[in-house]
DNA sequence: CATGTCTGGCTGTCAGACAATCGGCAACGT
DNA sequence: ACGTTGCCGATTGTCTGACAGCCAGACATG
């Protein structure tokens, strides 16, 4: 057998150490939007970005196109880009899609994930519960949960789409979500999902997942329309 | 009342006569990909595009980012863009997502569409059946069907996502899909969907829709793996 | 035959420039 | 005082030209 084969160097074509500048910039701006350092409705002026990021306008424009395609910014012709602010009906759309697609992802997780991945999922949900009581980093905990879920279930297109939906949901946090007591309830709902996963019951897991997102959507839209 | 109000100029904010150059170019390239004049795997060289389309490289690059985000082209760092060629598992992913999301759209169509829209849907499916027998323009007929469906059901994000999935499915046509007799069967399946819609039975319609896409996926993957 | 080396073809990124367009503001006439 | 009109600055849309860096394949070499 060839000396340079197998998994000596790790599989696959090298993690591409130095990402293209354009992607680094994209990540930074996306992070700024998701952290609400750039608030929905706020305009993104090309010249400002070139200055603050130290890249040329051409690069900035490519980045904006990228984020626009992800739905995080909206470009108004002849006026430029601004951080997307979602309408109530957009929000409803997004939550419905998430319900459908995450149910799909969960079903797959049940079918394809190994024991260790299930344990990791349980650990993640425990972490969420803990951060719901004490004031831990709730956000990071939830991210961790979805990270495990995705790794064990989604490939390619599904993962990409779900990531996009998650990101859009975060935009809604601008209008402060999470009613009192919601975090704890959310943790319980997710725990129910993992219960079903551990029992290897795909349909029950999917249903629990749908329920969770429906509830999340309910409190969200309550805030939006209220 | 204001002289310049009402429907003298037609309603709504003007169909935007002159779209930004970048969008015209995007549409053209996308069309070329969807018509398979650019085949999956084919490289898109920036200089060639600038010459053939008569626009600058900067513009071409923005267009490429856009199409990359839509999943129609894949950019390999330091090598450039090529028309996406889908793996079997990608295809499976996409069909599963379509099943989930179109079921969603159909449910909504039942709830929200008016009688005239239901009639339009029936007309569209009849047209598909006709073009399945005689060698009519099968493609256009199916497009028409989805056009009606989308108009009556989807708003914003859902519509955009589904359009993206449809487009990706078309990429698979490169590896010639449609087994013998498939078009006729597809027409029957879609007819079943409309039957349920006419009966205003949302769940039945959604189920019929899922069935249709599962069958489409089956013949598609049969071709891909075989 | 295996190993270096070179070179052309592209991409990644930049700077600078110019026209077209939008939005607001101020001058204007009534 | 108030609605119009016309102008100006701020920004986007697009083009040109340039240069470094990377990749693959041709070529030369031992």
Tab-separated table of C-alpha atoms in Angstrom, chain A residues 91-192:
chain	number	residue	atom	x	y	z
A	91	UNK	CA	-40.648	35.380	10.899
A	92	UNK	CA	-43.580	33.000	10.743
A	93	UNK	CA	-42.262	31.627	7.452
A	94	UNK	CA	-38.870	31.032	8.888
A	95	UNK	CA	-40.129	29.271	11.978
A	96	UNK	CA	-42.325	26.999	9.915
A	97	UNK	CA	-39.435	26.081	7.689
A	98	UNK	CA	-37.246	25.429	10.677
A	99	UNK	CA	-39.867	23.151	12.146
A	100	UNK	CA	-40.047	21.097	8.967
A	101	UNK	CA	-36.348	20.904	8.329
A	102	UNK	CA	-35.152	20.370	11.856
A	103	UNK	CA	-37.647	17.580	12.200
A	104	UNK	CA	-35.949	16.101	9.174
A	105	UNK	CA	-32.536	16.567	10.709
A	106	UNK	CA	-33.610	14.986	13.979
A	107	UNK	CA	-35.060	11.960	12.227
A	108	UNK	CA	-31.764	11.487	10.500
A	109	UNK	CA	-29.848	11.936	13.704
A	110	UNK	CA	-31.771	9.054	15.184
A	111	UNK	CA	-30.969	6.893	12.197
A	112	UNK	CA	-27.353	7.765	11.691
A	113	UNK	CA	-25.764	9.069	14.869
A	114	UNK	CA	-23.640	6.821	17.028
A	115	UNK	CA	-23.927	6.341	20.755
A	116	UNK	CA	-21.236	8.885	21.476
A	117	UNK	CA	-23.015	11.512	19.476
A	118	UNK	CA	-26.223	10.876	21.361
A	119	UNK	CA	-24.316	11.317	24.600
A	120	UNK	CA	-22.875	14.567	23.303
A	121	UNK	CA	-26.376	15.760	22.520
A	122	UNK	CA	-27.531	14.931	26.028
A	123	UNK	CA	-24.574	16.785	27.439
A	124	UNK	CA	-25.420	19.801	25.334
A	125	UNK	CA	-29.013	19.902	26.467
A	126	UNK	CA	-27.903	19.583	30.089
A	127	UNK	CA	-25.643	22.545	29.551
A	128	UNK	CA	-28.597	24.507	28.201
A	129	UNK	CA	-30.673	23.647	31.238
A	130	UNK	CA	-27.868	24.742	33.527
A	131	UNK	CA	-27.413	28.064	31.750
A	132	UNK	CA	-31.154	28.624	31.835
A	133	UNK	CA	-31.194	28.562	35.644
A	134	UNK	CA	-27.992	30.305	36.481
A	135	UNK	CA	-27.132	33.091	34.084
A	136	UNK	CA	-24.738	31.057	31.982
A	137	UNK	CA	-24.073	31.791	28.357
A	138	UNK	CA	-27.391	30.610	27.073
A	139	UNK	CA	-26.573	31.483	23.486
A	140	UNK	CA	-23.364	29.523	23.317
A	141	UNK	CA	-25.027	26.518	24.894
A	142	UNK	CA	-27.749	26.453	22.292
A	143	UNK	CA	-25.218	26.860	19.539
A	144	UNK	CA	-23.391	23.866	20.902
A	145	UNK	CA	-26.570	21.808	20.840
A	146	UNK	CA	-27.208	22.572	17.202
A	147	UNK	CA	-23.621	21.971	16.346
A	148	UNK	CA	-23.840	18.423	17.637
A	149	UNK	CA	-27.187	17.907	15.982
A	150	UNK	CA	-25.926	19.051	12.607
A	151	UNK	CA	-22.765	17.050	12.733
A	152	UNK	CA	-24.703	13.905	13.367
A	153	UNK	CA	-27.457	14.379	10.863
A	154	UNK	CA	-27.097	16.900	8.146
A	155	UNK	CA	-24.880	16.896	5.133
A	156	UNK	CA	-24.326	19.553	2.551
A	157	UNK	CA	-27.442	21.400	1.483
A	158	UNK	CA	-29.605	20.685	4.529
A	159	UNK	CA	-26.949	21.853	6.909
A	160	UNK	CA	-26.345	24.989	4.939
A	161	UNK	CA	-30.019	25.842	4.739
A	162	UNK	CA	-30.608	25.245	8.425
A	163	UNK	CA	-27.633	27.365	9.337
A	164	UNK	CA	-29.115	30.138	7.259
A	165	UNK	CA	-32.460	29.855	9.002
A	166	UNK	CA	-30.834	29.887	12.437
A	167	UNK	CA	-28.992	33.018	11.529
A	168	UNK	CA	-32.151	34.738	10.418
A	169	UNK	CA	-33.880	33.788	13.645
A	170	UNK	CA	-31.155	35.552	15.528
A	171	UNK	CA	-32.075	38.750	13.811
A	172	UNK	CA	-35.335	38.582	15.677
A	173	UNK	CA	-33.509	38.770	18.959
A	174	UNK	CA	-33.087	42.422	18.212
A	175	UNK	CA	-36.634	42.875	19.385
A	176	UNK	CA	-35.748	41.102	22.618
A	177	UNK	CA	-37.334	37.693	22.575
A	178	UNK	CA	-37.563	35.169	25.364
A	179	UNK	CA	-40.450	35.835	27.701
A	180	UNK	CA	-39.847	35.182	31.417
A	181	UNK	CA	-39.401	31.499	32.126
A	182	UNK	CA	-39.021	30.672	28.447
A	183	UNK	CA	-35.409	29.476	28.682
A	184	UNK	CA	-36.275	26.842	31.246
A	185	UNK	CA	-39.228	25.641	29.233
A	186	UNK	CA	-37.114	25.513	26.103
A	187	UNK	CA	-34.592	23.361	27.908
A	188	UNK	CA	-37.327	20.946	28.904
A	189	UNK	CA	-38.614	20.737	25.362
A	190	UNK	CA	-35.180	19.996	24.008
A	191	UNK	CA	-34.688	17.429	26.728
A	192	UNK	CA	-37.815	15.713	25.453
